[in-house]
PDB file of C-alpha atoms in Angstrom:
ATOM      1  CA  UNK A  14     -21.889  16.735  11.598  1.00  0.00           C
ATOM      2  CA  UNK A  15     -19.046  14.974   9.780  1.00  0.00           C
ATOM      3  CA  UNK A  16     -19.294  14.866   6.137  1.00  0.00           C
ATOM      4  CA  UNK A  17     -18.461  11.527   4.609  1.00  0.00           C
ATOM      5  CA  UNK A  18     -17.845  11.047   0.956  1.00  0.00           C
ATOM      6  CA  UNK A  19     -18.964   7.719  -0.330  1.00  0.00           C
ATOM      7  CA  UNK A  20     -16.805   6.393  -3.207  1.00  0.00           C
ATOM      8  CA  UNK A  21     -18.769   3.341  -4.714  1.00  0.00           C
ATOM      9  CA  UNK A  22     -16.926   0.858  -6.835  1.00  0.00           C
ATOM     10  CA  UNK A  23     -15.956  -2.673  -7.738  1.00  0.00           C
ATOM     11  CA  UNK A  24     -12.171  -1.904  -6.957  1.00  0.00           C
ATOM     12  CA  UNK A  25     -11.316  -5.093  -8.911  1.00  0.00           C
ATOM     13  CA  UNK A  26      -8.527  -4.251  -8.137  1.00  0.00           C
ATOM     14  CA  UNK A  27      -8.009  -0.797  -6.457  1.00  0.00           C
ATOM     15  CA  UNK A  28      -5.301   1.301  -8.237  1.00  0.00           C
ATOM     16  CA  UNK A  29      -3.622   4.597  -7.751  1.00  0.00           C
ATOM     17  CA  UNK A  30      -6.413   6.359  -9.816  1.00  0.00           C
ATOM     18  CA  UNK A  31      -8.947   5.396  -7.162  1.00  0.00           C
ATOM     19  CA  UNK A  32      -6.500   6.533  -4.551  1.00  0.00           C
ATOM     20  CA  UNK A  33      -5.759   9.969  -6.014  1.00  0.00           C
ATOM     21  CA  UNK A  34      -9.458  10.690  -6.299  1.00  0.00           C
ATOM     22  CA  UNK A  35     -10.278   9.648  -2.807  1.00  0.00           C
ATOM     23  CA  UNK A  36      -7.237  11.580  -1.463  1.00  0.00           C
ATOM     24  CA  UNK A  37      -8.330  14.629  -3.363  1.00  0.00           C
ATOM     25  CA  UNK A  38     -11.786  14.426  -2.123  1.00  0.00           C
ATOM     26  CA  UNK A  39     -10.756  13.890   1.520  1.00  0.00           C
ATOM     27  CA  UNK A  40      -8.109  16.823   1.404  1.00  0.00           C
ATOM     28  CA  UNK A  41      -9.336  19.277  -1.201  1.00  0.00           C
ATOM     29  CA  UNK A  42     -13.100  19.461  -0.737  1.00  0.00           C
ATOM     30  CA  UNK A  43     -15.468  20.023   2.234  1.00  0.00           C
ATOM     31  CA  UNK A  44     -15.383  16.260   3.002  1.00  0.00           C
ATOM     32  CA  UNK A  45     -13.880  15.103   6.412  1.00  0.00           C
ATOM     33  CA  UNK A  46     -13.449  11.664   5.233  1.00  0.00           C
ATOM     34  CA  UNK A  47     -13.941   9.239   2.257  1.00  0.00           C
ATOM     35  CA  UNK A  48     -15.223   5.697   2.444  1.00  0.00           C
ATOM     36  CA  UNK A  49     -14.514   3.258  -0.294  1.00  0.00           C
ATOM     37  CA  UNK A  50     -17.827   1.327  -0.539  1.00  0.00           C
ATOM     38  CA  UNK A  51     -16.906  -1.928  -2.083  1.00  0.00           C
ATOM     39  CA  UNK A  52     -19.846  -3.098  -4.254  1.00  0.00           C
ATOM     40  CA  UNK A  53     -20.478  -6.869  -4.287  1.00  0.00           C
ATOM     41  CA  UNK A  54     -22.517  -6.461  -7.517  1.00  0.00           C
ATOM     42  CA  UNK A  55     -23.006  -3.355  -9.606  1.00  0.00           C
ATOM     43  CA  UNK A  56     -26.276  -3.672 -11.227  1.00  0.00           C
ATOM     44  CA  UNK A  57     -24.665  -2.499 -14.602  1.00  0.00           C
ATOM     45  CA  UNK A  58     -21.749  -5.080 -14.388  1.00  0.00           C
ATOM     46  CA  UNK A  59     -21.856  -8.862 -14.842  1.00  0.00           C
ATOM     47  CA  UNK A  60     -21.227 -10.615 -11.540  1.00  0.00           C
ATOM     48  CA  UNK A  61     -19.006 -13.222 -13.101  1.00  0.00           C
ATOM     49  CA  UNK A  62     -16.414 -10.657 -14.012  1.00  0.00           C
ATOM     50  CA  UNK A  63     -16.096  -9.507 -10.367  1.00  0.00           C
ATOM     51  CA  UNK A  64     -13.300 -10.767  -8.123  1.00  0.00           C
ATOM     52  CA  UNK A  65     -14.377 -12.187  -4.700  1.00  0.00           C
ATOM     53  CA  UNK A  66     -15.724  -9.187  -2.707  1.00  0.00           C
ATOM     54  CA  UNK A  67     -13.789  -9.942   0.501  1.00  0.00           C
ATOM     55  CA  UNK A  68     -10.670 -10.080  -1.607  1.00  0.00           C
ATOM     56  CA  UNK A  69     -11.523  -6.730  -3.095  1.00  0.00           C
ATOM     57  CA  UNK A  70     -12.338  -5.292   0.425  1.00  0.00           C
ATOM     58  CA  UNK A  71      -8.933  -6.454   1.606  1.00  0.00           C
ATOM     59  CA  UNK A  72      -7.154  -4.856  -1.331  1.00  0.00           C
ATOM     60  CA  UNK A  73      -8.798  -1.565  -0.450  1.00  0.00           C
ATOM     61  CA  UNK A  74      -7.766  -1.958   3.186  1.00  0.00           C
ATOM     62  CA  UNK A  75      -4.167  -2.686   2.156  1.00  0.00           C
ATOM     63  CA  UNK A  76      -4.110   0.244  -0.240  1.00  0.00           C
ATOM     64  CA  UNK A  77      -5.319   2.959   2.266  1.00  0.00           C
ATOM     65  CA  UNK A  78      -3.275   1.599   5.380  1.00  0.00           C
ATOM     66  CA  UNK A  79      -2.210   4.555   7.422  1.00  0.00           C
ATOM     67  CA  UNK A  80      -4.592   7.051   5.658  1.00  0.00           C
ATOM     68  CA  UNK A  81      -6.516   8.614   8.690  1.00  0.00           C
ATOM     69  CA  UNK A  82      -9.382  10.115   6.520  1.00  0.00           C
ATOM     70  CA  UNK A  83      -9.838   7.082   4.211  1.00  0.00           C
ATOM     71  CA  UNK A  84     -11.650   3.809   5.125  1.00  0.00           C
ATOM     72  CA  UNK A  85     -13.030   0.801   3.384  1.00  0.00           C
ATOM     73  CA  UNK A  86     -16.687  -0.172   3.884  1.00  0.00           C
ATOM     74  CA  UNK A  87     -18.599  -3.596   3.393  1.00  0.00           C
ATOM     75  CA  UNK A  88     -21.889  -1.959   4.032  1.00  0.00           C
ATOM     76  CA  UNK A  89     -23.307  -3.342   0.822  1.00  0.00           C
ATOM     77  CA  UNK A  90     -22.310  -6.952   1.564  1.00  0.00           C
ATOM     78  CA  UNK A  91     -25.194  -7.539   3.783  1.00  0.00           C
ATOM     79  CA  UNK A  92     -27.793  -5.575   1.740  1.00  0.00           C
ATOM     80  CA  UNK A  93     -29.957  -7.150  -1.035  1.00  0.00           C
ATOM     81  CA  UNK A  94     -28.062  -7.483  -4.370  1.00  0.00           C
ATOM     82  CA  UNK A  95     -27.729  -5.978  -6.858  1.00  0.00           C
ATOM     83  CA  UNK A  96     -26.736  -2.921  -4.881  1.00  0.00           C
ATOM     84  CA  UNK A  97     -28.617   0.218  -5.538  1.00  0.00           C
ATOM     85  CA  UNK A  98     -27.055   3.517  -4.303  1.00  0.00           C
ATOM     86  CA  UNK A  99     -30.232   4.953  -2.920  1.00  0.00           C
ATOM     87  CA  UNK A 100     -30.885   1.849  -0.858  1.00  0.00           C
ATOM     88  CA  UNK A 101     -27.285   2.076   0.598  1.00  0.00           C
ATOM     89  CA  UNK A 102     -27.689   5.776   1.317  1.00  0.00           C
ATOM     90  CA  UNK A 103     -30.904   5.333   3.243  1.00  0.00           C
ATOM     91  CA  UNK A 104     -29.434   2.497   5.191  1.00  0.00           C
ATOM     92  CA  UNK A 105     -26.249   4.473   6.163  1.00  0.00           C
ATOM     93  CA  UNK A 106     -28.254   7.448   7.132  1.00  0.00           C
ATOM     94  CA  UNK A 107     -30.350   5.303   9.562  1.00  0.00           C
ATOM     95  CA  UNK A 108     -27.230   3.577  11.007  1.00  0.00           C
ATOM     96  CA  UNK A 109     -25.128   6.838  11.195  1.00  0.00           C
ATOM     97  CA  UNK A 110     -27.398   9.817  11.914  1.00  0.00           C
ATOM     98  CA  UNK A 111     -24.546  12.041  12.996  1.00  0.00           C
ATOM     99  CA  UNK A 112     -22.869  11.872   9.530  1.00  0.00           C
ATOM    100  CA  UNK A 113     -23.843  13.644   6.408  1.00  0.00           C
ATOM    101  CA  UNK A 114     -23.275  11.277   3.328  1.00  0.00           C
ATOM    102  CA  UNK A 115     -22.229  12.867  -0.008  1.00  0.00           C
ATOM    103  CA  UNK A 116     -21.836  10.830  -3.149  1.00  0.00           C
ATOM    104  CA  UNK A 117     -18.499  10.914  -5.053  1.00  0.00           C
ATOM    105  CA  UNK A 118     -18.742   9.798  -8.770  1.00  0.00           C
ATOM    106  CA  UNK A 119     -17.055  10.279 -12.079  1.00  0.00           C
ATOM    107  CA  UNK A 120     -18.518  12.394 -14.862  1.00  0.00           C
ATOM    108  CA  UNK A 121     -19.175   9.192 -16.781  1.00  0.00           C
ATOM    109  CA  UNK A 122     -21.437   7.825 -14.048  1.00  0.00           C
ATOM    110  CA  UNK A 123     -23.187  11.368 -13.831  1.00  0.00           C
ATOM    111  CA  UNK A 124     -24.044  11.223 -17.360  1.00  0.00           C
ATOM    112  CA  UNK A 125     -26.328   8.144 -16.721  1.00  0.00           C
ATOM    113  CA  UNK A 126     -27.514   9.079 -13.477  1.00  0.00           C
ATOM    114  CA  UNK A 127     -31.281   9.721 -14.584  1.00  0.00           C
ATOM    115  CA  UNK A 128     -31.348   5.977 -15.321  1.00  0.00           C
ATOM    116  CA  UNK A 129     -30.564   4.977 -11.768  1.00  0.00           C
ATOM    117  CA  UNK A 130     -33.091   3.747  -9.287  1.00  0.00           C
ATOM    118  CA  UNK A 131     -34.954   6.711  -7.605  1.00  0.00           C
ATOM    119  CA  UNK A 132     -32.644   9.216  -9.358  1.00  0.00           C
ATOM    120  CA  UNK A 133     -35.169  12.044  -8.704  1.00  0.00           C
ATOM    121  CA  UNK A 134     -34.828  11.257  -4.791  1.00  0.00           C
ATOM    122  CA  UNK A 135     -31.127  10.929  -5.110  1.00  0.00           C
ATOM    123  CA  UNK A 136     -30.762  14.354  -6.697  1.00  0.00           C
ATOM    124  CA  UNK A 137     -33.218  15.911  -4.374  1.00  0.00           C
ATOM    125  CA  UNK A 138     -31.973  14.636  -1.061  1.00  0.00           C
ATOM    126  CA  UNK A 139     -28.190  14.059  -1.535  1.00  0.00           C
ATOM    127  CA  UNK A 140     -25.140  16.068  -2.548  1.00  0.00           C
ATOM    128  CA  UNK A 141     -22.894  14.752  -5.263  1.00  0.00           C
ATOM    129  CA  UNK A 142     -19.270  15.715  -5.751  1.00  0.00           C
ATOM    130  CA  UNK A 143     -18.191  14.798  -9.437  1.00  0.00           C
ATOM    131  CA  UNK A 144     -14.577  14.259 -10.727  1.00  0.00           C
ATOM    132  CA  UNK A 145     -13.876  14.644 -14.505  1.00  0.00           C
ATOM    133  CA  UNK A 146     -13.384  11.637 -16.698  1.00  0.00           C
ATOM    134  CA  UNK A 147     -11.672  12.008 -20.135  1.00  0.00           C
ATOM    135  CA  UNK A 148     -14.168  11.901 -22.987  1.00  0.00           C
ATOM    136  CA  UNK A 149     -17.227  12.437 -21.032  1.00  0.00           C
ATOM    137  CA  UNK A 150     -19.395  15.466 -20.676  1.00  0.00           C
ATOM    138  CA  UNK A 151     -22.503  14.969 -18.466  1.00  0.00           C
ATOM    139  CA  UNK A 152     -24.173  18.106 -20.132  1.00  0.00           C
ATOM    140  CA  UNK A 153     -26.971  19.956 -18.306  1.00  0.00           C
ATOM    141  CA  UNK A 154     -27.170  17.681 -15.286  1.00  0.00           C
ATOM    142  CA  UNK A 155     -23.825  19.355 -14.161  1.00  0.00           C
ATOM    143  CA  UNK A 156     -25.905  22.492 -13.372  1.00  0.00           C
ATOM    144  CA  UNK A 157     -28.121  20.695 -10.942  1.00  0.00           C
ATOM    145  CA  UNK A 158     -28.006  22.395  -7.501  1.00  0.00           C
ATOM    146  CA  UNK A 159     -26.991  19.163  -5.643  1.00  0.00           C
ATOM    147  CA  UNK A 160     -24.009  18.786  -7.968  1.00  0.00           C
ATOM    148  CA  UNK A 161     -20.454  20.197  -7.407  1.00  0.00           C
ATOM    149  CA  UNK A 162     -17.975  19.609 -10.168  1.00  0.00           C
ATOM    150  CA  UNK A 163     -14.136  19.396  -8.998  1.00  0.00           C
ATOM    151  CA  UNK A 164     -10.681  19.736 -10.641  1.00  0.00           C
ATOM    152  CA  UNK A 165      -9.644  16.317  -9.429  1.00  0.00           C
ATOM    153  CA  UNK A 166      -6.505  15.165 -11.241  1.00  0.00           C
ATOM    154  CA  UNK A 167      -7.410  12.872 -14.077  1.00  0.00           C
ATOM    155  CA  UNK A 168      -5.749   9.436 -14.864  1.00  0.00           C
ATOM    156  CA  UNK A 169      -6.595   7.208 -17.629  1.00  0.00           C
ATOM    157  CA  UNK A 170      -6.117   4.005 -15.720  1.00  0.00           C
ATOM    158  CA  UNK A 171      -8.652   1.221 -15.215  1.00  0.00           C
ATOM    159  CA  UNK A 172      -8.942  -1.987 -13.123  1.00  0.00           C
ATOM    160  CA  UNK A 173      -9.687  -3.725 -16.612  1.00  0.00           C
ATOM    161  CA  UNK A 174      -5.991  -2.586 -17.708  1.00  0.00           C
ATOM    162  CA  UNK A 175      -4.505  -4.043 -14.603  1.00  0.00           C
ATOM    163  CA  UNK A 176      -6.371  -7.308 -14.677  1.00  0.00           C
ATOM    164  CA  UNK A 177      -5.313  -7.751 -18.377  1.00  0.00           C
ATOM    165  CA  UNK A 178      -1.662  -6.845 -17.531  1.00  0.00           C
ATOM    166  CA  UNK A 179      -1.662  -9.351 -14.623  1.00  0.00           C
ATOM    167  CA  UNK A 180      -3.136 -12.079 -16.914  1.00  0.00           C
ATOM    168  CA  UNK A 181      -0.366 -11.283 -19.529  1.00  0.00           C
ATOM    169  CA  UNK A 182       2.250 -11.461 -16.860  1.00  0.00           C
ATOM    170  CA  UNK A 183       3.145  -7.892 -17.082  1.00  0.00           C
ATOM    171  CA  UNK A 184       4.398  -5.642 -14.285  1.00  0.00           C
ATOM    172  CA  UNK A 185       1.826  -3.498 -12.447  1.00  0.00           C
ATOM    173  CA  UNK A 186       4.214  -1.745 -10.183  1.00  0.00           C
ATOM    174  CA  UNK A 187       3.415   1.795  -9.496  1.00  0.00           C
ATOM    175  CA  UNK A 188      -0.195   1.218 -10.760  1.00  0.00           C
ATOM    176  CA  UNK A 189      -1.290  -0.083  -7.421  1.00  0.00           C
ATOM    177  CA  UNK A 190       0.371  -0.135  -4.000  1.00  0.00           C
ATOM    178  CA  UNK A 191       3.139  -2.863  -3.444  1.00  0.00           C
ATOM    179  CA  UNK A 192       0.817  -4.473  -0.586  1.00  0.00           C
ATOM    180  CA  UNK A 193      -2.021  -4.987  -3.113  1.00  0.00           C
ATOM    181  CA  UNK A 194       0.461  -6.373  -5.817  1.00  0.00           C
ATOM    182  CA  UNK A 195       1.777  -8.914  -2.942  1.00  0.00           C
ATOM    183  CA  UNK A 196      -1.954  -9.860  -2.088  1.00  0.00           C
ATOM    184  CA  UNK A 197      -2.712 -10.505  -5.752  1.00  0.00           C
ATOM    185  CA  UNK A 198       0.460 -12.601  -6.219  1.00  0.00           C
ATOM    186  CA  UNK A 199      -0.188 -14.725  -3.068  1.00  0.00           C
ATOM    187  CA  UNK A 200      -3.757 -15.322  -3.849  1.00  0.00           C
ATOM    188  CA  UNK A 201      -3.160 -15.760  -7.647  1.00  0.00           C
ATOM    189  CA  UNK A 202      -5.752 -13.446  -8.606  1.00  0.00           C
ATOM    190  CA  UNK A 203      -6.620 -12.333 -12.174  1.00  0.00           C
ATOM    191  CA  UNK A 204      -4.624 -15.067 -13.958  1.00  0.00           C
TER     192      UNK A 204
END
């Protein structure tokens, strides 16, 4: 059974921090591949602040082009919104019975996981691989048997920073792949 890591996010836009985490997970853990699950609406974020979901999906596809063990997923585009992780996991398990789905998340999200919909079922039925985030300590929950902490390289880079830099007319070269920058420029995103 192939182990698929699910890396949920807005990817608004995707940046090298996301890519480094996904590459680490796909190559330095027990995972066979990583899927970037582009969330149309995170229940903890305002919808109006999100870029078009199809643009965000296309940017992920452009960023991971040529990476055999990374892929973009639009699975949540056709599920009820806002998207809840447990609902997506159940849907994927039904659709792909030959794959084991494992959650990838930052320690900042792990810190608040007990507030998530059906957190008890999530922790009981699924494995979670966690990457560190500067300034966060999830505390006792890190000791849960379903949770594996990693030494994934840490970057203090955010999509918010990129959006603001683009709006301010500053260069984002090296923060995101050139193909993504070209797409943002052509579509006039984040201005």
